[in-house]
Amino acid sequence: MSLDYQVPLRDMRFVIDEWIDAPAWWRSVPAWEDVDGAMAQQVLEEAARFVTERIAPLNSVGDLEGCRFEGGEVAMPAGFREAYADFVAAGWPTLALDTVAGGQGLPQLLEVALQEMLAAANHAWLMSPGLTHGATACLMAHGSAALKRDWLPKIASGEWLTTMCLTEPQAGSDLALLRARATPDAVHEAWRIDGSKIFITGGDHDLTANVVHLVLARLPDAPPGTKGLSLFVVPKWTLGANGEHVRNGVHCEGIEKKMGLKASPTCSMRFEQALGWLVGEPHRGLASMFVMMNAARLQVAMQGVGHAQLAWQRAHAYAHERTQMRAVSAPAHHEGEPGRAAPIAFHPAMRRILLDLRASVEGERAIGYWIGYWLDVAARHPDAQERQAAGQLASLLTPVAKAFFTANGFAAASSALQVFGGYGYIHEYGMEQTVRDCRVAMLYEGTNEIQAIDLLVRKVLGDSGGALRALLAHVTAEAARCTAAGDPALTGAGARLAALVADVQRITGEIAQGSADDRELPYRVADDYLALVGWLLLAFAWARTLRIALNAPADDPFYAEKRTTACYFFAYPLAAFDHRLQLIEVGCRVPLPHV
């Protein structure tokens, strides 16, 4: 039995090549004429080799060693700095970066797959370089010519790492309460930043020679609320008049003692007359920062998939080796003495857990990569209307993926620990660390409850359901293809999928109508609504998977497992859709009491 992380390359290729058929679209993009399935496979295989050889071995030892805070500086666990240097030297930070900014210009879809690998292999290690992509996109979209000249190249390449400094002690999700201040510095043609920030991932470390902070603060004439926030580049080290490095007024005051991700420093930061440079327009900092935040939210979604993959993989390996008790039934191919203790994978309770894990992670991988595909369409399609529609769809799907995938990732880790029994509760088997590490993904980059409000209030009701109708059109088209196929299992899946679409349309209309007289209604049902859409997406993923698998060779075990898991999904886990629908219907009728 091996508990080492194994990258699911076969399933990744299935999603990219067959479920999405991405290479066919890549050929229509002039910049990607040479990007085909073979090249994608080569990229994924090389990424898998790097991740399994250089990143995964540091996961457990980094958790045990943790980060050290000494003399106002943070030291990372042994091996982290060297692995990061190799990561940069191999060019992985620039994989999907536009060639204009010095990147390789490959599809975002491949970046999404890389992020899943890194999260599964070593979530804590990923945390420090995790914001590079978003920070680069933010500066490319809103940075001045000087910022792009002086800061962007080293950030984009990974030579310098970045942070996202939003949260303050009195202001978590409510950014309107931020107090950090920026005052003009005419001598340096810059600003002086003062204030404190907390929960700053990678606020200080020894991975790179410089740490560049993207900080939200208020100008002296700022209006109140979020409309008064401006964004600044504030480096740990600035350049002096003669090119020398000068220590800026940026101070790490300590690192948090956390439940998990102990090898990732979460810092309390103090900015004291720190030199900073404005990004974008004054008082428009939140709009600039959203470029970075949206990129981070899809990455966090893939952290949920990565944790679920690792949980499923380890639980599956352990369950087929661990023997306990006699099995009520066993597979026909199983050979053994009657009455002998059987692998726990033969017991119904364990089979349910393992099938749930597989159905969850493989369905989510398809949807997560599908979002990456729509980001590519939004960036590269020659038609402006198509770009806008793709961007709108990706924007709708991102909060669903962030919240639904991370909640399922934590549930998957907990269920996998249950498969291990008592062994799952000790460090050597890796499951207790996975449970600890994945829990925070439901909290950061906007709590899952915030994502649910964003989905229902802003992106469904806020645009009168336009993006939702576009999504449901894709799902409806898949349902029609399934019902027309003739296979009984596929026809049933298509009919069920069409019924789910009708339910979502109906309940969305009821929420919109009821909200006119009950302003709290959408906020009351938002969590259940997001989960409802999440289960719809999984049904969409498995219906399409079943259709593809039924047209594949019957004797190929990969497709046989796909058919089995798809049928299981529609019979068992999808009942959660009905449960969420019932909760929304109750929420439409019954207000919540105050406590």
XYZ file of C-alpha atoms in Angstrom:
595
model
C 0.000 0.000 0.000
C 1.339 3.421 -0.953
C -0.064 6.546 0.656
C 2.112 8.836 -1.483
C 0.212 11.263 -3.680
C -0.231 9.998 -7.229
C -1.335 12.582 -9.786
C -4.552 11.360 -11.523
C -3.171 12.021 -14.998
C -5.564 9.643 -16.759
C -8.617 11.403 -15.379
C -7.150 14.844 -16.018
C -6.607 13.914 -19.663
C -10.125 12.487 -19.877
C -11.623 15.779 -18.731
C -9.441 17.940 -20.974
C -9.515 15.797 -24.116
C -12.935 14.139 -23.984
C -15.230 15.854 -21.490
C -14.306 19.399 -22.602
C -12.602 18.593 -25.922
C -10.353 21.567 -25.259
C -7.669 20.761 -27.877
C -10.253 21.168 -30.648
C -10.926 24.730 -29.500
C -7.256 25.508 -28.905
C -6.598 24.902 -32.593
C -8.901 27.835 -33.425
C -6.817 30.263 -31.346
C -3.874 31.689 -33.331
C -1.602 31.807 -30.276
C -2.347 28.148 -29.503
C -2.122 26.566 -32.935
C 0.723 24.360 -31.669
C -1.028 23.436 -28.416
C -2.635 20.031 -28.851
C -3.479 17.038 -26.709
C 0.064 15.693 -26.945
C 1.560 18.949 -25.707
C -0.990 19.158 -22.894
C -0.095 15.635 -21.864
C 3.591 16.495 -21.850
C 2.976 19.564 -19.667
C 0.831 17.590 -17.223
C 3.315 14.730 -17.021
C 6.223 17.070 -16.346
C 4.178 18.927 -13.731
C 3.257 15.628 -12.101
C 6.901 14.575 -11.991
C 7.956 17.860 -10.371
C 5.108 17.850 -7.867
C 5.562 14.252 -6.740
C 9.366 14.445 -6.553
C 9.935 17.944 -5.148
C 6.755 19.183 -3.445
C 4.848 16.201 -2.030
C 7.765 14.847 0.086
C 7.824 18.125 2.044
C 4.171 17.919 3.110
C 4.336 15.866 6.296
C 7.769 17.051 7.452
C 6.778 20.676 6.880
C 3.658 20.178 8.987
C 5.727 18.796 11.860
C 8.454 21.451 11.670
C 6.252 24.460 10.956
C 7.445 28.029 10.408
C 9.717 29.909 12.816
C 9.403 33.575 13.791
C 12.647 35.028 15.105
C 13.708 38.660 15.344
C 10.865 39.920 13.199
C 11.661 37.504 10.360
C 10.000 34.258 9.262
C 11.947 31.116 8.355
C 10.227 28.415 6.318
C 10.583 24.667 6.989
C 13.611 22.826 5.646
C 13.509 22.241 1.904
C 10.774 24.766 1.114
C 13.120 27.465 -0.155
C 15.053 25.087 -2.408
C 11.869 23.584 -3.817
C 10.515 27.041 -4.571
C 13.740 28.023 -6.347
C 13.399 24.915 -8.520
C 9.736 25.773 -9.166
C 10.722 29.205 -10.474
C 13.681 27.893 -12.464
C 11.401 25.393 -14.209
C 9.069 28.230 -15.247
C 5.920 26.984 -13.519
C 4.806 30.450 -12.261
C 4.648 31.655 -15.875
C 2.786 28.660 -17.342
C -0.400 30.523 -18.317
C 1.003 34.051 -18.100
C 0.599 36.126 -21.251
C 3.709 36.229 -23.384
C 3.505 40.045 -23.303
C 4.421 39.834 -19.612
C 7.134 37.264 -20.160
C 5.003 34.173 -19.709
C 4.587 30.971 -21.683
C 1.057 31.908 -22.723
C -0.479 28.443 -22.328
C -4.205 27.953 -21.543
C -5.557 28.691 -18.074
C -7.060 25.207 -18.156
C -3.572 23.740 -17.715
C -2.897 26.169 -14.864
C -6.052 24.930 -13.120
C -4.766 21.348 -13.375
C -1.385 22.407 -11.973
C -3.069 24.130 -9.029
C -4.989 20.949 -8.226
C -1.757 18.941 -8.199
C 0.038 21.402 -5.931
C -2.866 21.599 -3.468
C -3.117 17.824 -3.194
C 0.635 17.372 -2.840
C 1.363 20.141 -0.342
C -1.270 22.761 0.365
C 0.933 24.658 2.820
C 3.782 25.008 0.316
C 1.334 26.249 -2.324
C 0.079 29.074 -0.125
C 3.063 31.412 -0.579
C 3.296 31.259 -4.408
C -0.466 30.890 -4.711
C -1.138 34.590 -5.276
C 1.421 35.138 -8.038
C -1.082 34.593 -10.842
C -3.691 36.926 -9.359
C -1.196 39.666 -8.485
C 0.233 39.547 -11.986
C -3.238 39.809 -13.525
C -4.072 42.732 -11.239
C -0.957 44.706 -12.177
C -1.349 43.924 -15.867
C -4.943 45.192 -15.797
C -4.547 48.224 -13.536
C -0.863 48.983 -12.987
C 0.762 52.111 -14.342
C 3.561 51.942 -16.891
C 6.072 52.518 -14.083
C 4.645 49.690 -11.962
C 4.710 47.340 -14.905
C 8.306 48.290 -15.602
C 9.651 48.212 -12.046
C 7.642 45.483 -10.328
C 5.727 43.274 -12.732
C 8.622 41.310 -14.300
C 9.961 39.984 -10.997
C 6.476 39.279 -9.644
C 5.335 37.522 -12.809
C 8.445 35.331 -12.957
C 8.126 34.345 -9.301
C 11.434 35.968 -8.356
C 9.451 38.044 -5.843
C 6.342 36.795 -4.069
C 3.245 38.812 -3.236
C 0.550 39.074 -0.593
C -3.021 40.348 -0.530
C -3.458 42.680 2.472
C -7.148 43.248 3.144
C -8.170 42.025 6.587
C -7.777 44.143 9.728
C -8.648 43.235 13.332
C -12.005 45.057 13.136
C -12.670 44.305 9.451
C -12.914 40.752 8.177
C -15.414 40.285 5.372
C -16.725 43.836 5.863
C -14.060 45.825 4.035
C -16.011 49.027 4.554
C -14.510 49.082 8.068
C -10.873 49.217 6.908
C -8.777 51.935 8.632
C -5.333 51.726 6.983
C -4.325 55.165 5.704
C -2.261 56.484 2.796
C -0.792 59.990 2.775
C 1.053 61.598 -0.158
C 4.866 61.636 -0.358
C 5.776 64.249 -2.964
C 9.506 63.575 -2.721
C 9.161 59.961 -3.874
C 6.033 60.557 -5.980
C 4.436 57.858 -3.874
C 2.345 57.354 -0.754
C 3.073 56.557 2.887
C 1.008 53.670 4.245
C 0.115 53.308 7.932
C -2.026 50.601 9.502
C -2.238 46.995 10.616
C -3.333 43.903 8.698
C -3.965 40.390 9.999
C -4.245 36.867 8.552
C -1.797 37.746 5.764
C -0.647 34.590 4.002
C 3.084 34.727 3.316
C 3.380 38.155 4.917
C 7.015 37.331 5.555
C 9.245 34.380 4.625
C 12.686 33.490 3.292
C 11.566 32.014 -0.027
C 12.403 35.168 -1.998
C 14.587 38.233 -1.540
C 11.575 40.551 -1.517
C 7.897 40.333 -0.566
C 5.554 42.714 -2.394
C 2.319 43.527 -0.584
C -0.864 44.655 -2.329
C -2.544 46.765 0.349
C -5.984 48.338 0.582
C -5.922 51.718 2.351
C -7.737 55.065 2.397
C -6.542 58.345 0.923
C -7.035 61.513 3.034
C -10.074 62.541 0.959
C -11.566 59.044 0.746
C -15.345 58.711 1.015
C -16.607 56.269 3.651
C -17.252 52.602 2.954
C -15.783 50.408 0.236
C -16.004 53.254 -2.289
C -13.158 54.945 -0.427
C -10.584 52.162 -0.735
C -7.459 52.465 -2.862
C -4.901 49.792 -3.727
C -1.141 50.128 -3.304
C 2.013 48.174 -4.079
C 4.042 48.181 -0.845
C 7.292 46.160 -0.973
C 9.331 44.918 1.973
C 12.418 46.300 0.215
C 12.473 49.376 -2.020
C 15.185 50.606 -4.354
C 17.278 53.586 -3.278
C 18.543 56.411 -5.487
C 21.652 54.444 -6.385
C 19.845 51.139 -6.918
C 20.561 49.801 -3.453
C 17.914 47.884 -1.506
C 16.345 49.941 1.290
C 14.243 48.416 4.078
C 10.689 49.731 3.876
C 8.406 50.396 6.846
C 6.811 46.949 6.581
C 7.004 44.808 9.720
C 5.853 41.298 10.542
C 4.759 41.270 14.174
C 4.160 37.531 14.483
C 2.709 34.413 12.900
C -0.534 32.749 13.912
C -0.621 29.387 15.681
C -3.178 27.678 13.466
C -5.248 24.511 13.295
C -3.581 23.497 10.028
C -1.275 24.677 7.249
C 1.452 24.964 9.835
C 4.128 25.233 7.147
C 2.480 28.371 5.745
C 3.102 31.603 7.701
C -0.079 33.553 8.422
C 1.215 36.911 9.579
C 0.182 39.987 11.514
C 1.594 42.957 9.604
C 2.277 46.550 10.596
C 2.809 49.273 8.003
C 4.568 52.318 9.419
C 5.187 55.148 6.958
C 5.802 52.459 4.352
C 6.376 53.669 0.800
C 3.669 52.512 -1.570
C 2.571 53.162 -5.145
C -1.034 53.513 -6.255
C -2.527 50.759 -8.426
C -5.316 51.960 -10.682
C -7.495 54.940 -9.886
C -7.924 56.533 -6.439
C -10.883 55.121 -4.477
C -11.191 52.253 -6.997
C -8.945 49.842 -5.174
C -11.547 47.187 -4.530
C -12.311 46.886 -8.244
C -8.589 46.439 -8.907
C -8.249 43.920 -6.092
C -11.192 41.864 -7.380
C -9.042 40.774 -10.329
C -6.710 39.177 -7.800
C -9.496 37.849 -5.576
C -11.399 36.142 -8.408
C -8.250 34.371 -9.583
C -7.630 33.240 -6.012
C -11.179 31.891 -5.599
C -10.885 29.420 -8.451
C -7.528 28.330 -7.061
C -9.155 27.760 -3.661
C -11.884 25.710 -5.355
C -9.193 23.463 -6.810
C -7.687 23.123 -3.346
C -10.954 21.460 -2.381
C -10.628 19.096 -5.358
C -6.998 18.384 -4.523
C -7.782 17.478 -0.925
C -10.699 15.303 -2.014
C -8.443 13.523 -4.525
C -5.797 12.832 -1.879
C -8.464 11.649 0.573
C -10.057 9.317 -1.977
C -6.708 7.969 -3.115
C -5.461 7.147 0.362
C -8.770 5.749 1.567
C -9.086 3.538 -1.519
C -5.562 2.133 -1.105
C -6.001 1.523 2.623
C -9.463 -0.039 2.291
C -8.235 -2.633 -0.191
C -5.353 -3.703 2.037
C -6.822 -3.522 5.535
C -8.672 -6.745 6.440
C -11.333 -6.736 9.140
C -14.263 -9.075 9.745
C -16.094 -11.312 7.288
C -17.743 -9.657 4.306
C -21.441 -10.195 3.667
C -20.564 -10.308 -0.031
C -17.380 -10.090 -2.072
C -16.541 -9.384 -5.710
C -16.683 -12.403 -7.994
C -12.976 -12.149 -8.724
C -12.002 -12.211 -5.039
C -10.133 -15.335 -4.057
C -9.852 -16.327 -0.436
C -10.823 -18.834 2.177
C -14.483 -18.858 3.264
C -14.910 -17.078 6.562
C -11.594 -15.289 6.319
C -11.380 -11.582 7.222
C -11.966 -9.484 4.113
C -10.570 -6.150 2.953
C -12.768 -3.437 4.416
C -13.436 -2.188 0.872
C -15.837 -5.161 0.567
C -18.062 -3.925 3.405
C -21.108 -1.865 2.303
C -20.424 1.022 4.698
C -16.915 1.470 3.331
C -18.053 1.011 -0.274
C -20.537 3.850 0.188
C -17.785 6.155 1.458
C -15.388 5.236 -1.331
C -18.021 5.665 -4.039
C -19.101 9.007 -2.574
C -15.492 10.196 -2.593
C -14.919 9.148 -6.184
C -18.201 10.634 -7.420
C -17.441 13.925 -5.713
C -13.836 14.443 -6.773
C -14.171 13.313 -10.392
C -17.344 15.327 -10.956
C -15.788 18.426 -9.416
C -12.639 18.052 -11.485
C -14.748 18.217 -14.652
C -16.551 21.366 -13.494
C -13.389 23.050 -12.206
C -11.574 22.475 -15.488
C -14.692 23.611 -17.354
C -14.438 26.964 -15.546
C -10.801 27.185 -16.615
C -11.922 26.561 -20.187
C -14.444 29.414 -20.015
C -11.739 31.731 -18.687
C -9.704 30.865 -21.772
C -12.690 31.577 -24.029
C -13.252 34.888 -22.234
C -9.625 35.847 -22.874
C -9.037 34.475 -26.365
C -12.241 34.179 -28.388
C -12.168 36.477 -31.441
C -15.785 37.592 -30.953
C -16.327 40.223 -28.252
C -19.830 38.990 -27.432
C -18.560 35.439 -26.981
C -15.803 36.707 -24.693
C -18.332 38.608 -22.602
C -20.700 35.635 -22.346
C -17.862 33.302 -21.337
C -16.658 35.747 -18.705
C -20.174 36.079 -17.315
C -20.530 32.294 -17.078
C -17.131 31.884 -15.392
C -18.065 34.629 -12.929
C -21.299 32.819 -12.054
C -19.553 29.466 -11.587
C -16.608 30.693 -9.512
C -18.423 31.248 -6.177
C -20.215 27.912 -6.590
C -16.929 26.108 -7.135
C -15.158 27.889 -4.285
C -17.824 27.108 -1.697
C -19.140 23.756 -2.913
C -15.757 22.197 -3.660
C -14.136 23.286 -0.401
C -17.088 22.091 1.702
C -16.967 18.757 -0.090
C -13.180 18.650 0.260
C -13.460 18.896 4.032
C -16.266 16.323 4.095
C -14.162 14.011 1.907
C -11.159 14.289 4.212
C -13.319 13.526 7.249
C -14.950 10.548 5.533
C -11.578 9.206 4.407
C -10.292 9.455 7.960
C -13.274 7.299 8.988
C -12.122 4.610 6.549
C -8.778 4.480 8.340
C -10.445 4.131 11.739
C -8.033 4.824 14.594
C -5.071 4.912 12.237
C -6.583 7.933 10.541
C -6.288 9.900 13.759
C -2.502 9.647 13.952
C -0.059 11.665 11.882
C 1.797 8.907 10.031
C -1.141 8.070 7.739
C -1.629 11.678 6.639
C -5.381 11.925 7.051
C -5.495 14.013 10.222
C -3.220 16.580 8.550
C -5.481 16.667 5.493
C -8.518 17.298 7.713
C -6.705 20.153 9.472
C -5.218 21.684 6.352
C -8.332 21.717 4.180
C -10.697 23.305 6.712
C -9.468 26.853 6.191
C -10.413 26.812 2.500
C -14.039 27.235 3.579
C -13.038 30.457 5.345
C -10.552 32.446 3.315
C -11.013 34.326 0.032
C -14.519 35.103 1.247
C -16.246 32.607 3.523
C -18.508 30.092 1.850
C -21.510 32.006 3.167
C -20.216 35.152 1.433
C -19.844 33.152 -1.784
C -23.458 32.010 -1.509
C -24.686 35.596 -1.146
C -22.510 36.638 -4.077
C -24.058 33.894 -6.196
C -27.732 34.383 -5.399
C -28.042 38.074 -4.569
C -25.532 39.548 -6.999
C -25.104 37.086 -9.851
C -28.542 35.493 -10.136
C -31.063 38.013 -8.865
C -28.767 40.965 -9.583
C -28.757 40.415 -13.338
C -32.306 39.011 -13.511
C -30.978 35.500 -14.056
C -29.138 36.160 -17.310
C -25.974 34.193 -16.455
C -28.042 31.449 -14.832
C -30.094 31.024 -18.019
C -26.858 30.624 -19.983
C -25.684 27.914 -17.584
C -29.018 26.106 -17.665
C -28.946 26.183 -21.456
C -25.698 24.182 -21.395
C -27.159 21.707 -18.907
C -30.400 21.381 -20.860
C -28.493 20.688 -24.061
C -26.596 17.879 -22.328
C -29.850 16.448 -20.957
C -31.278 16.391 -24.491
C -28.212 14.594 -25.852
C -28.494 11.977 -23.118
C -32.217 11.312 -23.511
C -31.800 10.936 -27.272
C -29.022 8.349 -26.961
C -31.280 5.320 -26.516
C -29.398 3.642 -23.660
C -31.778 3.162 -20.676
C -29.260 4.335 -18.057
C -28.332 7.390 -20.100
C -31.960 8.200 -20.906
C -32.729 8.089 -17.199
C -29.804 10.348 -16.391
C -30.899 12.818 -19.063
C -34.473 12.879 -17.774
C -33.250 13.433 -14.214
C -30.965 16.230 -15.358
C -33.819 17.948 -17.205
C -35.962 17.687 -14.059
C -33.200 19.303 -11.989
C -33.078 22.227 -14.412
C -36.852 22.677 -14.071
C -36.540 22.639 -10.275
C -33.791 25.274 -10.310
C -35.815 27.488 -12.652
C -38.923 27.153 -10.497
C -37.282 27.798 -7.143
C -35.249 30.719 -8.504
C -38.487 32.335 -9.676
C -40.087 31.792 -6.268
C -37.110 33.357 -4.506
C -37.168 36.361 -6.831
C -40.903 36.843 -6.314
C -40.778 36.353 -2.551
C -37.847 38.752 -2.159
C -40.042 41.666 -3.141
C -41.884 41.428 0.206
C -39.198 39.675 2.256
C -35.787 41.320 1.867
C -34.103 38.708 4.047
C -35.325 35.771 1.963
C -32.400 35.476 -0.505
C -29.887 35.805 2.319
C -31.758 33.155 4.303
C -31.663 30.545 1.554
C -28.368 31.478 -0.137
C -26.293 28.620 1.335
C -28.798 25.990 0.278
C -29.202 27.616 -3.131
C -25.472 27.470 -3.810
C -25.398 23.798 -2.808
C -28.421 23.172 -5.071
C -26.526 24.617 -8.040
C -23.467 22.626 -6.998
C -25.384 19.342 -7.137
C -26.872 20.362 -10.490
C -23.339 20.865 -11.809
C -22.231 17.456 -10.545
C -25.251 15.872 -12.236
C -24.297 17.685 -15.439
C -20.715 16.410 -15.090
C -21.754 12.796 -14.544
C -24.416 12.775 -17.274
C -21.866 13.904 -19.831
C -19.316 11.448 -18.402
C -21.784 8.578 -18.706
C -22.579 9.518 -22.299
C -18.888 9.502 -23.214
C -18.146 6.304 -21.288
C -20.999 4.392 -22.941
C -19.459 5.131 -26.335
C -16.035 3.888 -25.214
C -14.754 0.291 -25.437
C -16.743 -1.884 -23.047
C -13.686 -3.780 -21.845
C -11.651 -0.684 -20.888
C -11.581 -0.625 -17.051
C -11.265 3.185 -16.938
C -14.571 3.714 -18.723
C -16.171 0.812 -16.868
C -15.440 2.604 -13.586
C -16.861 5.803 -15.045
C -20.109 4.031 -15.957
C -20.375 2.428 -12.527
C -19.700 5.676 -10.667
C -22.112 7.673 -12.835
C -24.955 5.240 -12.199
C -24.147 5.249 -8.490
C -24.170 9.061 -8.434
C -27.652 9.320 -9.893
C -28.950 6.617 -7.533
C -27.391 7.784 -4.249
C -25.547 11.121 -3.766
C -27.874 13.164 -5.991
C -30.580 12.795 -3.352
C -28.788 15.728 -1.692
C -30.257 17.977 -4.409
C -33.775 17.150 -3.241
C -32.800 17.786 0.364
C -31.437 21.241 -0.456
C -34.514 22.023 -2.526
C -36.754 21.174 0.422
C -34.716 23.433 2.714
C -35.064 26.335 0.266
C -38.818 25.773 0.046
C -39.014 25.923 3.840
C -36.869 29.068 3.832
C -39.253 30.718 1.391
C -42.129 30.177 3.850
C -40.631 30.337 7.334
C -38.508 33.272 8.581
C -35.573 32.525 10.860
C -36.024 33.480 14.520
C -33.422 35.691 16.170
C -31.162 34.073 18.757
